[in-house]
JSON list of C-alpha atoms in Angstrom, two decimals:
[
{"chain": "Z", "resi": 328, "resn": "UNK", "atom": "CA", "xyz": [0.00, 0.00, 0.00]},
{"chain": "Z", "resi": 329, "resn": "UNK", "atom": "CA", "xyz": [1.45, 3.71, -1.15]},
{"chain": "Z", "resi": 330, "resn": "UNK", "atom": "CA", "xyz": [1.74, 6.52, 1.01]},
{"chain": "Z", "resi": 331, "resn": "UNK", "atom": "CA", "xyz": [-0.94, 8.31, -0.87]},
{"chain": "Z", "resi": 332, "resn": "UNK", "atom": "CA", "xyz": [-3.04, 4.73, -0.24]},
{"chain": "Z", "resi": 333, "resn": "UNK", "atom": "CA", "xyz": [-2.93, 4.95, 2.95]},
{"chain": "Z", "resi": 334, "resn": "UNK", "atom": "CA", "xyz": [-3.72, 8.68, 3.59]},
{"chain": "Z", "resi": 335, "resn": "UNK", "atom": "CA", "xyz": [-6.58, 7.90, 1.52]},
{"chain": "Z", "resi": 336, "resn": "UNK", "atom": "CA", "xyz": [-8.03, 5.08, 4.00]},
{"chain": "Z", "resi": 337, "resn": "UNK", "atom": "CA", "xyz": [-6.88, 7.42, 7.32]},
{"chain": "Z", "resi": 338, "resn": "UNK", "atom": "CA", "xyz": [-8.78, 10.27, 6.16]},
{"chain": "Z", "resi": 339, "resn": "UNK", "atom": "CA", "xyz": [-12.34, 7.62, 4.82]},
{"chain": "Z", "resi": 340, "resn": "UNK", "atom": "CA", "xyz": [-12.01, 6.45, 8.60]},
{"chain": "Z", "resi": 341, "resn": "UNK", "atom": "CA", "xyz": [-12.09, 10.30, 10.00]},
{"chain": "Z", "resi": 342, "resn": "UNK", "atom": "CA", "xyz": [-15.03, 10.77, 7.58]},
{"chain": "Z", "resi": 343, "resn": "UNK", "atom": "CA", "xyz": [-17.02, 7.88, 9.61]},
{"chain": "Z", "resi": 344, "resn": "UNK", "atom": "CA", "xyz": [-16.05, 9.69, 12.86]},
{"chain": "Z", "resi": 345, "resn": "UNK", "atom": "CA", "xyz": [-16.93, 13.17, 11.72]},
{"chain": "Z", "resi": 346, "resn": "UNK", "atom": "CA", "xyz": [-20.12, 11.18, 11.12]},
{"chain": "Z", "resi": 347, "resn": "UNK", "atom": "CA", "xyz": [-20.33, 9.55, 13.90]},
{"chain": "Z", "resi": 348, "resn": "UNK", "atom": "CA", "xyz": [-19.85, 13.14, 15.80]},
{"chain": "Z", "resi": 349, "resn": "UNK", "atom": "CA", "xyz": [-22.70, 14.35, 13.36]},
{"chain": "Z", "resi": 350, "resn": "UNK", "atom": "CA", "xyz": [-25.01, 12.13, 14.89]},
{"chain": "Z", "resi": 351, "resn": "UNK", "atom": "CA", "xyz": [-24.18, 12.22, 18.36]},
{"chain": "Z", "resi": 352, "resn": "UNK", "atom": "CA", "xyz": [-24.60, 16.02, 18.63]},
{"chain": "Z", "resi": 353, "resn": "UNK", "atom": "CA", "xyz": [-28.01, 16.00, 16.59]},
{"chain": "Z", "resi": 354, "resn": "UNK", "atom": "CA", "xyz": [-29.06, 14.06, 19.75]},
{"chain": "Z", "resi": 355, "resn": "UNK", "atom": "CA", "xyz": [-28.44, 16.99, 21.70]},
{"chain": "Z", "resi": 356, "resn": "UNK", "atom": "CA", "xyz": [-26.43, 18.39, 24.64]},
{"chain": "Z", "resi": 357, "resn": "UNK", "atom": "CA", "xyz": [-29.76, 17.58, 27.43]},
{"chain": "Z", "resi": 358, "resn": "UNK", "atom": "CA", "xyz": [-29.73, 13.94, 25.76]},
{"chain": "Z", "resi": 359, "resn": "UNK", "atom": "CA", "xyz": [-25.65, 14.30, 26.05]},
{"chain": "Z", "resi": 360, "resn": "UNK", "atom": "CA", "xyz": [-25.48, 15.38, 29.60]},
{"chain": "Z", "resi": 361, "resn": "UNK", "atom": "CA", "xyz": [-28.69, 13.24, 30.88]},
{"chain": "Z", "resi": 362, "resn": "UNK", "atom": "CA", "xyz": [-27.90, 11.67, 34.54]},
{"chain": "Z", "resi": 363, "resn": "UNK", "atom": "CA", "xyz": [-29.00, 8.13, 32.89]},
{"chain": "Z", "resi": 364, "resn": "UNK", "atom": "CA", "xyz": [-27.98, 4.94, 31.03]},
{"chain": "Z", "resi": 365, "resn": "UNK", "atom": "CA", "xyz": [-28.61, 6.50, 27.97]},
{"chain": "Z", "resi": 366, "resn": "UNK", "atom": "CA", "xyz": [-27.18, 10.05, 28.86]},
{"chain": "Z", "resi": 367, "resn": "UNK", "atom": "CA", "xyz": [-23.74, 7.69, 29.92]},
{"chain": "Z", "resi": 368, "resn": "UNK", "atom": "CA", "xyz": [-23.55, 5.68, 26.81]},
{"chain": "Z", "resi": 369, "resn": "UNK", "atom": "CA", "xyz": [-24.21, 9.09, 24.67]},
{"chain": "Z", "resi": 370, "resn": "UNK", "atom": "CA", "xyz": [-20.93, 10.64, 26.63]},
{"chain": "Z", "resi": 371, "resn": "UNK", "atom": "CA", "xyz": [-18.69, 7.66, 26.69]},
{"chain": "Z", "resi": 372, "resn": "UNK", "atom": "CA", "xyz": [-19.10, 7.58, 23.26]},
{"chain": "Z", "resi": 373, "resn": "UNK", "atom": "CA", "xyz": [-18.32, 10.94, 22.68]},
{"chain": "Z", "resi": 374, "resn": "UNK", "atom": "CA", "xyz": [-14.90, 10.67, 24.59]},
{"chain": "Z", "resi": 375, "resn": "UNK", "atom": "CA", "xyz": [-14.49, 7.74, 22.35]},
{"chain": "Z", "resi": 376, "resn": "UNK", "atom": "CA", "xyz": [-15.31, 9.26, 19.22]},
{"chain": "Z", "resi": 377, "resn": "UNK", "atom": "CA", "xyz": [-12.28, 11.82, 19.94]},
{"chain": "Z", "resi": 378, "resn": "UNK", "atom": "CA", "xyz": [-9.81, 9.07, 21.06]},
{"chain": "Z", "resi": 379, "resn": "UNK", "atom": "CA", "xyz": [-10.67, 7.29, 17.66]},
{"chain": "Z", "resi": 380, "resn": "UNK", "atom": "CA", "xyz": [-10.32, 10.99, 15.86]},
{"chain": "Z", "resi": 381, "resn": "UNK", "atom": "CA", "xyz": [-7.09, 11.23, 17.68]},
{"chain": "Z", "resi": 382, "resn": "UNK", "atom": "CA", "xyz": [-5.82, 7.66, 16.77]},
{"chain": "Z", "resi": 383, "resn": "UNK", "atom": "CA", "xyz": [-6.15, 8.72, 13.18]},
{"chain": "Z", "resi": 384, "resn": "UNK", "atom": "CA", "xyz": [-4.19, 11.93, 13.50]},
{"chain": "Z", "resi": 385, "resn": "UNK", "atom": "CA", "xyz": [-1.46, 10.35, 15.38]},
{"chain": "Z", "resi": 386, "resn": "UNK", "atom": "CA", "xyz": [-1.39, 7.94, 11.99]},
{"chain": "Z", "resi": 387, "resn": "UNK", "atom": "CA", "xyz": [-0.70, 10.79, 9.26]},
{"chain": "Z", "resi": 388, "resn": "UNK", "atom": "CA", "xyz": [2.67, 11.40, 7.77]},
{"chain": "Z", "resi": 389, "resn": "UNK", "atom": "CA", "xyz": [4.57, 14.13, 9.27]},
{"chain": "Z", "resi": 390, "resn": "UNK", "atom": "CA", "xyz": [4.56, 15.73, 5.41]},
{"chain": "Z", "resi": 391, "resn": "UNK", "atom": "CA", "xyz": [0.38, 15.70, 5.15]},
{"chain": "Z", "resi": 392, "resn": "UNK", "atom": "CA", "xyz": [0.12, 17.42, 8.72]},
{"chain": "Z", "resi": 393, "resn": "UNK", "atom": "CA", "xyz": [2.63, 20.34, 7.45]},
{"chain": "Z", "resi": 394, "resn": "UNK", "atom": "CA", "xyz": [0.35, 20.66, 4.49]},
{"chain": "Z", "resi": 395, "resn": "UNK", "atom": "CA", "xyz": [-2.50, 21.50, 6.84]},
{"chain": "Z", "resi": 396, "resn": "UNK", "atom": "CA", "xyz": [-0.98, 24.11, 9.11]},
{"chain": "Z", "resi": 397, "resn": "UNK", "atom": "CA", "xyz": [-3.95, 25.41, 10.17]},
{"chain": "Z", "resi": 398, "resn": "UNK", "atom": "CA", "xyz": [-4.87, 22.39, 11.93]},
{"chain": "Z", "resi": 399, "resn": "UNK", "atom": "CA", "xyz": [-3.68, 22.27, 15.60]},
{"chain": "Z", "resi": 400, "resn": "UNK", "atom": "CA", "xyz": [-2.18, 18.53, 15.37]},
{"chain": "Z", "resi": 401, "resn": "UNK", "atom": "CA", "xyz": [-1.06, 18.66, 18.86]},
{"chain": "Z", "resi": 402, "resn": "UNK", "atom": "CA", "xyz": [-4.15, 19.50, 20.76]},
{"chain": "Z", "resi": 403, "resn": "UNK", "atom": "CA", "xyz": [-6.23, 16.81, 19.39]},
{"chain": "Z", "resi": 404, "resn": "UNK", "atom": "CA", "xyz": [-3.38, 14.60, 21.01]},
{"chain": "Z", "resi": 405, "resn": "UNK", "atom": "CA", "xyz": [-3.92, 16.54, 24.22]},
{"chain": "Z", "resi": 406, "resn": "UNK", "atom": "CA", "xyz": [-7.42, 16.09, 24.07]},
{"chain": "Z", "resi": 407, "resn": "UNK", "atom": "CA", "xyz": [-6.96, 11.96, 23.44]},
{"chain": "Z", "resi": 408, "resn": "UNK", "atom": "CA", "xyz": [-4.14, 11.71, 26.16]},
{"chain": "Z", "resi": 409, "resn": "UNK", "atom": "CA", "xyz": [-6.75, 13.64, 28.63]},
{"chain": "Z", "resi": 410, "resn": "UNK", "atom": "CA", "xyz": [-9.88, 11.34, 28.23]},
{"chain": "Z", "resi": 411, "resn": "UNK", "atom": "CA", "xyz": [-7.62, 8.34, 27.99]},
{"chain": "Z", "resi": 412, "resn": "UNK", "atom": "CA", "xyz": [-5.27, 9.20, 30.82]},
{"chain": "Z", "resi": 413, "resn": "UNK", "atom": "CA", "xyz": [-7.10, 11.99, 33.41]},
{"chain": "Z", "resi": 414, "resn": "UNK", "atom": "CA", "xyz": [-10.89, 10.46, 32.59]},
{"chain": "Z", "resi": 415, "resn": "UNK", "atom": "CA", "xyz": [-12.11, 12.05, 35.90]},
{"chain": "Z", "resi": 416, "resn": "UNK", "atom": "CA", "xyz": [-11.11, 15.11, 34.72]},
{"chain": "Z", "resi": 417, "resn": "UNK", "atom": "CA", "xyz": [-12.81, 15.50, 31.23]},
{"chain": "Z", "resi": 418, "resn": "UNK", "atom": "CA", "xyz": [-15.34, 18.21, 30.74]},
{"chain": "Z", "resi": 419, "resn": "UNK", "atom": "CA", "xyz": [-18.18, 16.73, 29.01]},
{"chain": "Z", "resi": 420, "resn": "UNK", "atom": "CA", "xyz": [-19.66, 19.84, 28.39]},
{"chain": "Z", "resi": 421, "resn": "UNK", "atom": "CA", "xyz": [-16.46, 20.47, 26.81]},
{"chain": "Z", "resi": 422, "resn": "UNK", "atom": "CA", "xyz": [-16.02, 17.48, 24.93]},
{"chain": "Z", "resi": 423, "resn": "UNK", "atom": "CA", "xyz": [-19.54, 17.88, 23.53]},
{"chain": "Z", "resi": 424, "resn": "UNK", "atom": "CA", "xyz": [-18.52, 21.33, 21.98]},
{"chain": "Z", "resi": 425, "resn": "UNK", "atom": "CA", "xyz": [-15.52, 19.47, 20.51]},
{"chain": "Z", "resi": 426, "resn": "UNK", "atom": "CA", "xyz": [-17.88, 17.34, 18.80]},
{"chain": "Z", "resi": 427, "resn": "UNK", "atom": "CA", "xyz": [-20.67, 20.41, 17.38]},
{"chain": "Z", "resi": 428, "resn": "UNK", "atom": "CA", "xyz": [-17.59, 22.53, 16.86]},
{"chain": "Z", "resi": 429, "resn": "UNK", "atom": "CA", "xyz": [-14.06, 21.11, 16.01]},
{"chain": "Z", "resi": 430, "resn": "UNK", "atom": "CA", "xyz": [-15.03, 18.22, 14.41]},
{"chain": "Z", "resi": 431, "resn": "UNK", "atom": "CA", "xyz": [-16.89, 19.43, 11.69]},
{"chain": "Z", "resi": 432, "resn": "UNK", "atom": "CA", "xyz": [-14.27, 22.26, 11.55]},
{"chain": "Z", "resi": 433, "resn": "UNK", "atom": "CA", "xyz": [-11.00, 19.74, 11.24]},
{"chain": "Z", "resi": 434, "resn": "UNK", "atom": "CA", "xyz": [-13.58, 17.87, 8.43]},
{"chain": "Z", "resi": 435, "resn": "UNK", "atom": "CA", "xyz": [-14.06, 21.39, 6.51]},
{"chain": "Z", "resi": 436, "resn": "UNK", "atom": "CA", "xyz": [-10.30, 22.53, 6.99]},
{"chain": "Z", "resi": 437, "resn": "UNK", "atom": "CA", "xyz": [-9.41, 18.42, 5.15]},
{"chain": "Z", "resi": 438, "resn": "UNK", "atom": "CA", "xyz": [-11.71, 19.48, 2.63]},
{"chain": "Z", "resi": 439, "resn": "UNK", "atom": "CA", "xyz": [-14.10, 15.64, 3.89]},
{"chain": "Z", "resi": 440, "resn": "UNK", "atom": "CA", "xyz": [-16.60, 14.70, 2.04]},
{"chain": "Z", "resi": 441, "resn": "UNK", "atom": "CA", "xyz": [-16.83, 16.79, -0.62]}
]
């Protein structure tokens, strides 16, 4: 598999996420934040949406990530090493905006589905 092949398959499996993100914010931040099963499940996978986001970043060449300077490569790391690491101390109210917010805005600034 190329380079270019590769790069290719990274960037189909952030579309699903971006996705993924999609869908978990049209459920909406009271659905999000609920003290329930449901409102748990909707926030754990949230956090795990962003790890997976994360794990894909982590995967792209060096050369593709200077291409996209306007990307800030290291906080989505920060973000990742904070819910997997420091769990007790993630925001979720935070980590919901990263999903309505940067998430679509990392898929606009890769140019995703388009």
């Amino acid at each position: 598999m190329t380079e270019d092949d590769r790069v290719r398959r990274l960037l189909r499996d952030l579309e699903g996420f971006v996705a993924d993100a999609s869908y978990t914010v049209g459920l909406g931040l009271d659905a999000y934040l609920e003290e329930s099963g449901a409102g748990r499940v909707l926030r754990n996978n949230g956090r795990h949406i962003l790890v997976q986001v994360a794990t894909v970043v982590e995967k792209l060449p060096v050369a593709f990530k200077e291409a996209h300077p306007q990307i800030d490569w290291v906080a989505i790391g920060r973000m990742r090493n904070l819910i997997a690491h420091h769990y007790v101390k993630v925001n979720d109210r935070l980590v919901f905006t990263t999903l309505a917010t940067r998430i679509p805005g990392l898929a606009r600034d890769l140019e995703l589905g388009e």
